[in-house]
XYZ file of C-alpha atoms in Angstrom:
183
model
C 15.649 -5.077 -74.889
C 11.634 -5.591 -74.545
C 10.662 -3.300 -71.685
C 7.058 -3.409 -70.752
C 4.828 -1.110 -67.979
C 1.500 -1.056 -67.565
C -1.677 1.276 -67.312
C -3.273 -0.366 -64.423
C -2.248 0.728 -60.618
C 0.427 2.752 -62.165
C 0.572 6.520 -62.811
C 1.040 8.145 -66.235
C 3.643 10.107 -64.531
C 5.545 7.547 -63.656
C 5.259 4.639 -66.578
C 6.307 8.156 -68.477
C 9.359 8.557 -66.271
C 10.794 5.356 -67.163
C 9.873 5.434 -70.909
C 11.485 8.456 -71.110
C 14.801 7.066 -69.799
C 14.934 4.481 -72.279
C 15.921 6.954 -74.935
C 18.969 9.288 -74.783
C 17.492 11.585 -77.672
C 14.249 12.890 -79.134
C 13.888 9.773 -81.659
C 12.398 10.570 -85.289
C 8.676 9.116 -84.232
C 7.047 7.324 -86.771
C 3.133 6.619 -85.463
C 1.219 3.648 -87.826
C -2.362 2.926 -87.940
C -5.972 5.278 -88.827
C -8.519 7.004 -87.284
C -11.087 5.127 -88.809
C -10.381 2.378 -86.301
C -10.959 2.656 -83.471
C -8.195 -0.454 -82.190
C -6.083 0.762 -84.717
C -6.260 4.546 -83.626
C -3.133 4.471 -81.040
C -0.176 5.721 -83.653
C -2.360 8.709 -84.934
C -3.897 10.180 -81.584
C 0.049 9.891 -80.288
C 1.264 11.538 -83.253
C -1.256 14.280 -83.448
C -0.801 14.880 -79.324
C 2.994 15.008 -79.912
C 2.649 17.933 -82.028
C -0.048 19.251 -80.014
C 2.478 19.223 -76.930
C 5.378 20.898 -78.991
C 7.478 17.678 -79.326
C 10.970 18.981 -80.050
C 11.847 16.347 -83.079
C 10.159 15.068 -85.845
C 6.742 13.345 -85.853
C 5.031 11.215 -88.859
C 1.296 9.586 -88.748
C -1.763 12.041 -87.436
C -5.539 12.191 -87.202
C -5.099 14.257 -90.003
C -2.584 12.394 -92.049
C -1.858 8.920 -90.891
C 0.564 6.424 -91.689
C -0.988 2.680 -92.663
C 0.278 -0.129 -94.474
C -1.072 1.516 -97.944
C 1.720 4.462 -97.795
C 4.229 2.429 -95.199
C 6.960 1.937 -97.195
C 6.965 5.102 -99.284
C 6.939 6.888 -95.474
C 9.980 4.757 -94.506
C 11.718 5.578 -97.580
C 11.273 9.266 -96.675
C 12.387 8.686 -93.602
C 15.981 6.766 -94.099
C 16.729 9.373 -96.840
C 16.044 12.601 -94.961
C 17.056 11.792 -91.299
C 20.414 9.679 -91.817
C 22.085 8.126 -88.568
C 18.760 9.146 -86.648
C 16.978 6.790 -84.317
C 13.585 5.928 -85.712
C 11.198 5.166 -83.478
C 7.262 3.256 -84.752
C 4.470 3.542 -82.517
C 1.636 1.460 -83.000
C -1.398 -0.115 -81.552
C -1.099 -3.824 -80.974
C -3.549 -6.628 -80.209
C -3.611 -10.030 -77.433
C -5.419 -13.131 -77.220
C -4.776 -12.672 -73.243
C -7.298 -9.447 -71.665
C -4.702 -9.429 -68.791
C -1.872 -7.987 -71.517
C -4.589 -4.869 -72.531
C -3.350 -1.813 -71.540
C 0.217 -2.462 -71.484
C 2.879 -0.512 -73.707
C 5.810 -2.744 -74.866
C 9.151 -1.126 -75.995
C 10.884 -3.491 -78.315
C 13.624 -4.080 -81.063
C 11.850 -5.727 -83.308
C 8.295 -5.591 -85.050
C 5.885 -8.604 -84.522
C 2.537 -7.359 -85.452
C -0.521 -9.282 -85.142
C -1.583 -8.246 -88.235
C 0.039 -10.410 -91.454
C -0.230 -7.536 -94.066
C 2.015 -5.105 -91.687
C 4.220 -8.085 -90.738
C 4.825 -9.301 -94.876
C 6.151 -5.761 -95.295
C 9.374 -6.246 -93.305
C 9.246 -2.712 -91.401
C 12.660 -1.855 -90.303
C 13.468 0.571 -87.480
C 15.424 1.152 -84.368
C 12.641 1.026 -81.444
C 9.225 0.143 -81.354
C 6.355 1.070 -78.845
C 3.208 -0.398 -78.798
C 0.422 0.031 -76.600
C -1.627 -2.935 -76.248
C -5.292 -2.083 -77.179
C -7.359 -5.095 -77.012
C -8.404 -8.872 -78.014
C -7.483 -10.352 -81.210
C -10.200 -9.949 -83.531
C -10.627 -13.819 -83.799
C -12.128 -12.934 -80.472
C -15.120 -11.069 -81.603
C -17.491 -10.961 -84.413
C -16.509 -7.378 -84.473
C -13.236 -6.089 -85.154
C -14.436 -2.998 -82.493
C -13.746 -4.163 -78.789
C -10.997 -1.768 -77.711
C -12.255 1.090 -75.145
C -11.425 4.708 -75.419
C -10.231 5.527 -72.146
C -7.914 2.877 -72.381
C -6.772 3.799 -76.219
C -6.507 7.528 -74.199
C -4.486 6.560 -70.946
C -1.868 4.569 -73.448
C -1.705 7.595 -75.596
C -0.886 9.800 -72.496
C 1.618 7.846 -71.295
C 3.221 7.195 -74.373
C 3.201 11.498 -75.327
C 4.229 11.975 -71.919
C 7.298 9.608 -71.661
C 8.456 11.071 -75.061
C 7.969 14.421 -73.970
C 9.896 13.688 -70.956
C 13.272 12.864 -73.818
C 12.601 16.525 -74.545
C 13.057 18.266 -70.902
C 15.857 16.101 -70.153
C 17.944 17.063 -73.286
C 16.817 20.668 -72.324
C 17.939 20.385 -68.765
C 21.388 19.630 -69.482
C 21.366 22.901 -71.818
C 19.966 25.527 -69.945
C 22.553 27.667 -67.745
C 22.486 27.364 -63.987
C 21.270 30.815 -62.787
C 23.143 32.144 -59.222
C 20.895 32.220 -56.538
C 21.572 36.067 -55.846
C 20.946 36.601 -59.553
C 18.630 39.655 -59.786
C 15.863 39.516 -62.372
């Protein structure tokens, strides 16, 4: 089920659209990574947007308290006990050897992170989203190459297409108002 759109000649309204679809529920969102990273900054800027935006479900990993491999598996934990039969969703910021793939956000089944210490701790959940960020680090001499705008266009789109779970599951609820109704 890997689904991939990208940033680049398409509009956040649209890649948002179809991420949206992919879900039929608000999924329990679960975003990894820190601040103090810029790369690595994705999960927490999405998760602290979400809740900016009013995202109608539940929302781990924020600038203010992010989720990272240190407290991963204590977080999961949490998760599978409080919010049984739920769909977990992990969003996270990934990195490519190939600059064509930056910018791209990847839906997938399974996690297959660049980085070995996230990858060793055998993260289990139903969906994952990342948002490709920039060049492996191998790359560089600096582990610092990935560019705001794009880190904030990903982030958009990503917010945006969850959001868009939200208004769909309230679209079906709301009553139908007559036409001739009077205010």
């Amino acid at each position: 089920m890997n689904k991939s759109w990208s940033i680049w000649g398409q509009s956040v309204k649209n890649n948002a659209k179809q991420i949206g679809s992919c879900f039929e529920e608000n999924p329990i969102v679960l975003c990894l990574g820190t601040p103090k990273v810029l790369d690595d900054c994705l999960g927490p800027m999405v998760g602290s947007m979400l809740k900016k935006l009013g995202y109608k479900g539940y929302v781990y990993g924020t600038l203010d308290a992010p989720i990272c491999s240190l407290n991963l598996k204590p977080a999961l934990a949490f998760l599978k006990a409080t919010h049984k039969n739920k769909k977990i969703l992990i969003v996270d910021a990934s990195t490519t050897s190939k600059v064509e793939r930056i910018g791209k956000i990847v839906l997938a089944k399974e996690y297959k992170p660049f980085n070995q210490t996230l990858y060793d701790l055998h993260v289990e959940a139903d969906y994952f989203l990342f948002g490709v960020c920039s060049l492996h680090k191998k790359h560089f001499s600096s582990l610092y190459n990935a560019k705001m705008s794009i880190i904030n266009k990903l982030c958009k789109t990503i917010c945006y297409g969850l959001m868009s779970v939200c208004q769909q599951k309230q679209i079906y609820k709301t009553p139908k108002i007559a036409n001739n109704a009077k205010y």
